[in-house]
Each structure stands twice: as C-alpha cells, then as structure tokens.
Amino acid sequence: MRSILMIMALATVPLAGPAAAQAVSPILPDGTLLDVTAEGQTTRVPDIATIRSGVVSQGSTAAAALADNAARMARVLAAVKRAGVQPRDVQTSNVSLSPQYRYADGKPPEITGYQANNSVAIRFRDIARSGAILDALVAEGANQIDGPNLSIDQPDAALDEARTDAVKRARARAELYARAAGLTVTRIVSIAENGQNDGGSPPPRVFAMAARAPAPTQIAAGETDVTVTISVRFLLK
C-alpha cells in the first residue's frame, strides 16, 4: 500500500518549467522509474547570414524576358564576386519563367507578356558587411531580396553546452519529485535525445531596402538560442 501511495503522489505533482515529468511506473521490486523530459539551452551570436537575392524581369516575349533577366543577373553576380564572396557561398535557388495573363469576363485569359525570375542564395561570413553588399547588388539591378537567415557556422560546441544544461535540468527535476515522494534518485537508467535546434532557423529578421537608397542597409546579428531536448529515465528508491 505504501508503494502505491508513493506512485500516486509522483503522478499528481504539478508540472512546471522547461523539464516535465512524463510518467512514473514501478517495474522493479526495489525501485520506481521516473521519466523526465528536459530542454537545455545556450546562446550564441550568429556568424553566418544567408540572404536570397535576385532579379525579376518582364518582357513582351519569353525570349525578351529571359534575355533581360540574364543580363541583369550577370551584373549582380559580378558585384557579388567583386565584394569578395567566395563561389562556394553562392548557390542558385530559383530560376523560373511564367506567362502573365489579362483576365476579362466572358473571355479566355490572354497572355500579355512573360516574367523571368533568377535568384541566388548568398552566404555572408561577415554579417557586418552584408548590408553594404546588398546595397551594391541593388545598384547593379537586383530587385528581389529575401532574408536574412542568421545561423552559427560551427554549432557543435554550443549544442554540447545545451546537452549539459538539459541533463542538469532533468536531474534537478528528478530530485524534486523524489523528495516530494520521500525517495532518492539512485541513478540514471537511460538518456535519449529527442531533438535539437542548432540556431540555424531563428525567426526572420525584417529589414528595409530601397534601390539606391541614401541610407545604407544594416543587418544586426543579435543572439540566437541553441537548444537540445532529451528524455531521461531515473531510478528512484
């Protein structure tokens, strides 16, 4: 009866904070298992900015739209190269050509021209310079800017810090439940990593850009969270 009361007490303790007990079940005659899920976290300043830049062109024919787009995109890529961006950090992300239609009641759609789109994903390893480079691209004909996506170039050390933090949080929560039930944490039975965020997908930063704008574009790196979620099974006695 005492063991049953202990199990019921553990199961009804309120959950709070970044780690939460999920289940308690007796499987050994001399102990009780406690499963805890915890999220560990650390922060870093991003050192990589990935921005998509390109050219959207209009033409009366498909060939005219493509020709204009290719000429303007060549100038944009030349500006990227002059800025010192390495070829490995420039990757084509989209090339498209689509007809433009005029719609009228009772009539079939009429093609009025064509739109060509060519864009590249540019990885900036010096975030402080990325705004000025984007201004130069706009001056050379770029009229499409998306981003930036700020990330960490080598996140392994930050992920290990988050893992350590997650284990500490899980252990602290297990000890809290054990004390509440009049038990002690004997050992960890198992650890499983459920997921991680290496800081590569932060919320989009919004910035304004206008062609040949008198004020330079600025991009602030800020900080990004690196997180790891784990499940830890403890043996209580």
mmCIF file of C-alpha atoms in Angstrom:
data_model
loop_
_atom_site.group_PDB
_atom_site.id
_atom_site.type_symbol
_atom_site.label_atom_id
_atom_site.label_comp_id
_atom_site.label_asym_id
_atom_site.label_seq_id
_atom_site.Cartn_x
_atom_site.Cartn_y
_atom_site.Cartn_z
ATOM 1 C CA MET A 1 0.000 0.000 0.000
ATOM 2 C CA ARG A 2 2.881 2.386 0.798
ATOM 3 C CA SER A 3 4.367 1.791 -2.685
ATOM 4 C CA ILE A 4 1.017 2.502 -4.324
ATOM 5 C CA LEU A 5 0.660 5.792 -2.419
ATOM 6 C CA MET A 6 4.170 6.829 -3.495
ATOM 7 C CA ILE A 7 3.367 6.164 -7.143
ATOM 8 C CA MET A 8 0.102 8.129 -6.935
ATOM 9 C CA ALA A 9 1.898 11.086 -5.297
ATOM 10 C CA LEU A 10 4.504 11.186 -8.039
ATOM 11 C CA ALA A 11 1.893 11.045 -10.776
ATOM 12 C CA THR A 12 -0.061 14.004 -9.366
ATOM 13 C CA VAL A 13 2.765 16.501 -8.700
ATOM 14 C CA PRO A 14 2.170 19.627 -10.947
ATOM 15 C CA LEU A 15 4.479 20.029 -13.942
ATOM 16 C CA ALA A 16 6.402 23.288 -14.393
ATOM 17 C CA GLY A 17 9.461 24.767 -16.042
ATOM 18 C CA PRO A 18 11.456 23.563 -19.048
ATOM 19 C CA ALA A 19 11.606 19.981 -17.749
ATOM 20 C CA ALA A 20 8.477 17.971 -17.022
ATOM 21 C CA ALA A 21 7.961 14.507 -15.540
ATOM 22 C CA GLN A 22 6.014 12.407 -18.011
ATOM 23 C CA ALA A 23 5.421 9.056 -16.360
ATOM 24 C CA VAL A 24 6.165 7.067 -13.246
ATOM 25 C CA SER A 25 5.882 3.308 -13.245
ATOM 26 C CA PRO A 26 7.015 0.573 -10.877
ATOM 27 C CA ILE A 27 8.948 -2.124 -12.721
ATOM 28 C CA LEU A 28 11.432 -3.266 -10.112
ATOM 29 C CA PRO A 29 10.616 -4.631 -6.677
ATOM 30 C CA ASP A 30 13.146 -2.292 -5.043
ATOM 31 C CA GLY A 31 12.676 0.904 -7.056
ATOM 32 C CA THR A 32 10.480 3.170 -9.154
ATOM 33 C CA LEU A 33 11.213 4.554 -12.603
ATOM 34 C CA LEU A 34 10.706 8.245 -13.339
ATOM 35 C CA ASP A 35 10.776 9.632 -16.908
ATOM 36 C CA VAL A 36 11.691 13.308 -17.277
ATOM 37 C CA THR A 37 11.813 15.440 -20.435
ATOM 38 C CA ALA A 38 14.089 18.482 -20.303
ATOM 39 C CA GLU A 39 15.236 21.195 -22.687
ATOM 40 C CA GLY A 40 18.728 22.605 -22.348
ATOM 41 C CA GLN A 41 19.675 25.956 -23.803
ATOM 42 C CA THR A 42 22.604 28.236 -24.537
ATOM 43 C CA THR A 43 23.003 31.347 -26.683
ATOM 44 C CA ARG A 44 25.400 32.406 -29.409
ATOM 45 C CA VAL A 45 25.915 35.401 -31.675
ATOM 46 C CA PRO A 46 25.243 34.226 -35.270
ATOM 47 C CA ASP A 47 28.241 34.434 -37.581
ATOM 48 C CA ILE A 48 26.563 33.462 -40.878
ATOM 49 C CA ALA A 49 23.851 35.342 -42.761
ATOM 50 C CA THR A 50 22.144 33.677 -45.731
ATOM 51 C CA ILE A 51 20.149 36.010 -47.965
ATOM 52 C CA ARG A 52 18.405 35.321 -51.255
ATOM 53 C CA SER A 53 18.865 37.994 -53.887
ATOM 54 C CA GLY A 54 17.784 38.017 -57.500
ATOM 55 C CA VAL A 55 16.232 39.696 -60.493
ATOM 56 C CA VAL A 56 12.625 39.667 -61.684
ATOM 57 C CA SER A 57 12.230 40.808 -65.317
ATOM 58 C CA GLN A 58 9.243 41.462 -67.577
ATOM 59 C CA GLY A 59 9.165 41.103 -71.355
ATOM 60 C CA SER A 60 6.672 41.010 -74.188
ATOM 61 C CA THR A 61 8.053 37.611 -75.208
ATOM 62 C CA ALA A 62 9.647 34.766 -73.287
ATOM 63 C CA ALA A 63 12.968 35.353 -75.051
ATOM 64 C CA ALA A 64 12.943 39.068 -74.231
ATOM 65 C CA ALA A 65 12.194 38.425 -70.549
ATOM 66 C CA LEU A 66 14.946 35.818 -70.287
ATOM 67 C CA ALA A 67 17.497 37.981 -72.118
ATOM 68 C CA ASP A 68 16.871 40.974 -69.878
ATOM 69 C CA ASN A 69 16.960 38.792 -66.803
ATOM 70 C CA ALA A 70 20.228 37.114 -67.815
ATOM 71 C CA ALA A 71 21.946 40.453 -68.499
ATOM 72 C CA ARG A 72 20.897 41.970 -65.183
ATOM 73 C CA MET A 73 21.696 38.795 -63.241
ATOM 74 C CA ALA A 74 25.194 38.718 -64.751
ATOM 75 C CA ARG A 75 25.830 42.187 -63.320
ATOM 76 C CA VAL A 76 24.508 41.101 -59.930
ATOM 77 C CA LEU A 77 26.785 38.041 -59.837
ATOM 78 C CA ALA A 78 29.746 40.156 -60.895
ATOM 79 C CA ALA A 79 29.025 42.505 -57.983
ATOM 80 C CA VAL A 80 28.897 39.517 -55.611
ATOM 81 C CA LYS A 81 32.312 38.405 -56.851
ATOM 82 C CA ARG A 82 33.801 41.900 -56.540
ATOM 83 C CA ALA A 83 32.554 42.031 -52.937
ATOM 84 C CA GLY A 84 34.776 39.062 -52.127
ATOM 85 C CA VAL A 85 32.043 36.456 -51.629
ATOM 86 C CA GLN A 86 33.519 33.030 -52.377
ATOM 87 C CA PRO A 87 31.933 30.888 -55.153
ATOM 88 C CA ARG A 88 31.125 28.167 -52.603
ATOM 89 C CA ASP A 89 28.898 30.674 -50.785
ATOM 90 C CA VAL A 90 26.731 31.481 -53.825
ATOM 91 C CA GLN A 91 24.101 28.977 -54.932
ATOM 92 C CA THR A 92 21.260 29.311 -57.435
ATOM 93 C CA SER A 93 17.995 28.898 -55.552
ATOM 94 C CA ASN A 94 15.363 29.550 -58.217
ATOM 95 C CA VAL A 95 15.019 30.028 -61.988
ATOM 96 C CA SER A 96 11.556 30.453 -63.443
ATOM 97 C CA LEU A 97 9.698 31.785 -66.481
ATOM 98 C CA SER A 98 5.944 32.271 -66.456
ATOM 99 C CA PRO A 99 3.357 33.939 -68.699
ATOM 100 C CA GLN A 100 1.396 36.939 -67.458
ATOM 101 C CA TYR A 101 -2.345 36.983 -68.188
ATOM 102 C CA ARG A 102 -5.093 39.509 -68.627
ATOM 103 C CA TYR A 103 -8.492 38.321 -67.464
ATOM 104 C CA ALA A 104 -11.857 39.629 -68.724
ATOM 105 C CA ASP A 105 -15.396 38.464 -68.115
ATOM 106 C CA GLY A 106 -16.619 36.016 -70.732
ATOM 107 C CA LYS A 107 -13.236 35.765 -72.444
ATOM 108 C CA PRO A 108 -10.394 33.274 -72.187
ATOM 109 C CA PRO A 109 -7.221 34.518 -70.432
ATOM 110 C CA GLU A 110 -4.916 36.461 -72.739
ATOM 111 C CA ILE A 111 -1.122 36.336 -72.437
ATOM 112 C CA THR A 112 0.218 39.873 -72.147
ATOM 113 C CA GLY A 113 3.879 39.082 -71.540
ATOM 114 C CA TYR A 114 6.309 36.977 -69.595
ATOM 115 C CA GLN A 115 8.080 37.188 -66.260
ATOM 116 C CA ALA A 116 11.530 35.711 -65.666
ATOM 117 C CA ASN A 117 12.965 35.160 -62.207
ATOM 118 C CA ASN A 118 16.508 34.175 -61.236
ATOM 119 C CA SER A 119 17.702 34.263 -57.643
ATOM 120 C CA VAL A 120 20.717 33.057 -55.697
ATOM 121 C CA ALA A 121 21.254 32.251 -52.035
ATOM 122 C CA ILE A 122 24.306 34.155 -50.779
ATOM 123 C CA ARG A 123 26.061 33.148 -47.584
ATOM 124 C CA PHE A 124 27.781 36.074 -45.855
ATOM 125 C CA ARG A 125 30.527 35.131 -43.421
ATOM 126 C CA ASP A 126 30.936 38.747 -42.323
ATOM 127 C CA ILE A 127 27.464 39.830 -41.242
ATOM 128 C CA ALA A 128 28.605 43.414 -40.651
ATOM 129 C CA ARG A 129 29.388 43.770 -44.384
ATOM 130 C CA SER A 130 26.289 42.009 -45.715
ATOM 131 C CA GLY A 131 24.072 45.117 -45.742
ATOM 132 C CA ALA A 132 26.564 47.126 -47.805
ATOM 133 C CA ILE A 133 26.953 44.240 -50.253
ATOM 134 C CA LEU A 134 23.192 44.013 -50.695
ATOM 135 C CA ASP A 135 23.080 47.732 -51.464
ATOM 136 C CA ALA A 136 25.689 47.144 -54.168
ATOM 137 C CA LEU A 137 23.615 44.301 -55.639
ATOM 138 C CA VAL A 138 20.533 46.512 -55.822
ATOM 139 C CA ALA A 139 22.590 49.182 -57.580
ATOM 140 C CA GLU A 140 23.518 46.553 -60.192
ATOM 141 C CA GLY A 141 19.934 45.511 -60.871
ATOM 142 C CA ALA A 142 18.816 43.155 -58.099
ATOM 143 C CA ASN A 143 15.168 43.831 -57.295
ATOM 144 C CA GLN A 144 14.347 40.852 -55.087
ATOM 145 C CA ILE A 145 15.711 40.402 -51.548
ATOM 146 C CA ASP A 146 14.596 37.748 -49.031
ATOM 147 C CA GLY A 147 16.072 37.083 -45.625
ATOM 148 C CA PRO A 148 18.301 37.065 -43.768
ATOM 149 C CA ASN A 149 18.510 33.655 -42.148
ATOM 150 C CA LEU A 150 21.130 34.013 -39.396
ATOM 151 C CA SER A 151 22.935 30.903 -38.204
ATOM 152 C CA ILE A 152 26.047 29.543 -36.481
ATOM 153 C CA ASP A 153 28.831 28.214 -38.675
ATOM 154 C CA GLN A 154 30.098 25.575 -36.215
ATOM 155 C CA PRO A 155 27.363 24.830 -33.668
ATOM 156 C CA ASP A 156 28.793 21.616 -32.138
ATOM 157 C CA ALA A 157 30.278 23.256 -29.038
ATOM 158 C CA ALA A 158 27.063 25.200 -28.398
ATOM 159 C CA LEU A 159 24.978 22.035 -28.803
ATOM 160 C CA ASP A 160 27.171 20.249 -26.249
ATOM 161 C CA GLU A 161 26.594 23.107 -23.788
ATOM 162 C CA ALA A 162 22.850 22.771 -24.324
ATOM 163 C CA ARG A 163 23.047 18.996 -23.765
ATOM 164 C CA THR A 164 24.900 19.524 -20.478
ATOM 165 C CA ASP A 165 22.291 22.062 -19.405
ATOM 166 C CA ALA A 166 19.477 19.657 -20.319
ATOM 167 C CA VAL A 167 20.941 16.867 -18.168
ATOM 168 C CA LYS A 168 21.317 19.255 -15.209
ATOM 169 C CA ARG A 169 17.708 20.392 -15.561
ATOM 170 C CA ALA A 170 16.455 16.820 -15.803
ATOM 171 C CA ARG A 171 18.443 15.779 -12.735
ATOM 172 C CA ALA A 172 17.181 18.739 -10.701
ATOM 173 C CA ARG A 173 13.593 17.965 -11.614
ATOM 174 C CA ALA A 174 14.014 14.275 -10.781
ATOM 175 C CA GLU A 175 15.412 15.136 -7.368
ATOM 176 C CA LEU A 176 12.452 17.462 -6.750
ATOM 177 C CA TYR A 177 9.961 14.673 -7.475
ATOM 178 C CA ALA A 178 11.956 12.182 -5.444
ATOM 179 C CA ARG A 179 11.984 14.470 -2.376
ATOM 180 C CA ALA A 180 8.260 15.080 -2.731
ATOM 181 C CA ALA A 181 7.682 11.332 -2.669
ATOM 182 C CA GLY A 182 10.112 10.595 0.142
ATOM 183 C CA LEU A 183 12.535 8.845 -2.214
ATOM 184 C CA THR A 184 16.041 9.491 -3.537
ATOM 185 C CA VAL A 185 17.468 9.425 -7.048
ATOM 186 C CA THR A 186 19.679 6.340 -7.299
ATOM 187 C CA ARG A 187 20.938 6.542 -10.877
ATOM 188 C CA ILE A 188 20.131 7.348 -14.485
ATOM 189 C CA VAL A 189 18.776 4.356 -16.388
ATOM 190 C CA SER A 190 18.765 5.854 -19.909
ATOM 191 C CA ILE A 191 19.097 9.111 -21.856
ATOM 192 C CA ALA A 192 17.581 9.777 -25.282
ATOM 193 C CA GLU A 193 17.948 12.930 -27.370
ATOM 194 C CA ASN A 194 14.604 13.950 -28.842
ATOM 195 C CA GLY A 195 15.594 16.952 -30.955
ATOM 196 C CA GLN A 196 17.835 19.950 -31.335
ATOM 197 C CA ASN A 197 17.927 23.448 -32.767
ATOM 198 C CA ASP A 198 21.446 24.475 -33.756
ATOM 199 C CA GLY A 199 20.496 28.139 -34.108
ATOM 200 C CA GLY A 200 20.004 27.869 -37.867
ATOM 201 C CA SER A 201 16.292 28.670 -38.018
ATOM 202 C CA PRO A 202 15.602 31.780 -35.985
ATOM 203 C CA PRO A 203 12.554 33.982 -36.588
ATOM 204 C CA PRO A 204 13.057 36.064 -39.734
ATOM 205 C CA ARG A 205 14.648 39.463 -39.204
ATOM 206 C CA VAL A 206 12.875 42.095 -41.246
ATOM 207 C CA PHE A 207 14.874 44.879 -42.805
ATOM 208 C CA ALA A 208 14.065 47.571 -45.329
ATOM 209 C CA MET A 209 15.847 48.100 -48.616
ATOM 210 C CA ALA A 210 15.255 50.574 -51.409
ATOM 211 C CA ALA A 211 17.170 50.805 -54.655
ATOM 212 C CA ARG A 212 19.895 53.467 -54.498
ATOM 213 C CA ALA A 213 18.726 54.458 -51.013
ATOM 214 C CA PRO A 214 20.773 57.234 -49.371
ATOM 215 C CA ALA A 215 20.952 55.356 -46.063
ATOM 216 C CA PRO A 216 22.899 52.062 -46.080
ATOM 217 C CA THR A 217 21.135 48.823 -45.235
ATOM 218 C CA GLN A 218 22.084 47.451 -41.827
ATOM 219 C CA ILE A 219 21.692 43.897 -40.543
ATOM 220 C CA ALA A 220 22.038 43.214 -36.812
ATOM 221 C CA ALA A 221 23.204 39.751 -35.774
ATOM 222 C CA GLY A 222 21.702 39.785 -32.261
ATOM 223 C CA GLU A 223 21.703 36.437 -30.437
ATOM 224 C CA THR A 224 20.171 33.090 -31.266
ATOM 225 C CA ASP A 225 19.176 30.220 -28.982
ATOM 226 C CA VAL A 226 20.709 26.774 -29.322
ATOM 227 C CA THR A 227 18.531 24.105 -27.710
ATOM 228 C CA VAL A 228 18.528 20.349 -27.147
ATOM 229 C CA THR A 229 15.612 18.281 -25.810
ATOM 230 C CA ILE A 230 16.265 14.989 -24.019
ATOM 231 C CA SER A 231 14.324 12.289 -22.199
ATOM 232 C CA VAL A 232 15.973 10.841 -19.101
ATOM 233 C CA ARG A 233 14.839 7.809 -17.109
ATOM 234 C CA PHE A 234 15.810 7.789 -13.417
ATOM 235 C CA LEU A 235 15.651 5.024 -10.840
ATOM 236 C CA LEU A 236 14.191 6.169 -7.505
ATOM 237 C CA LYS A 237 14.439 4.307 -4.233
#
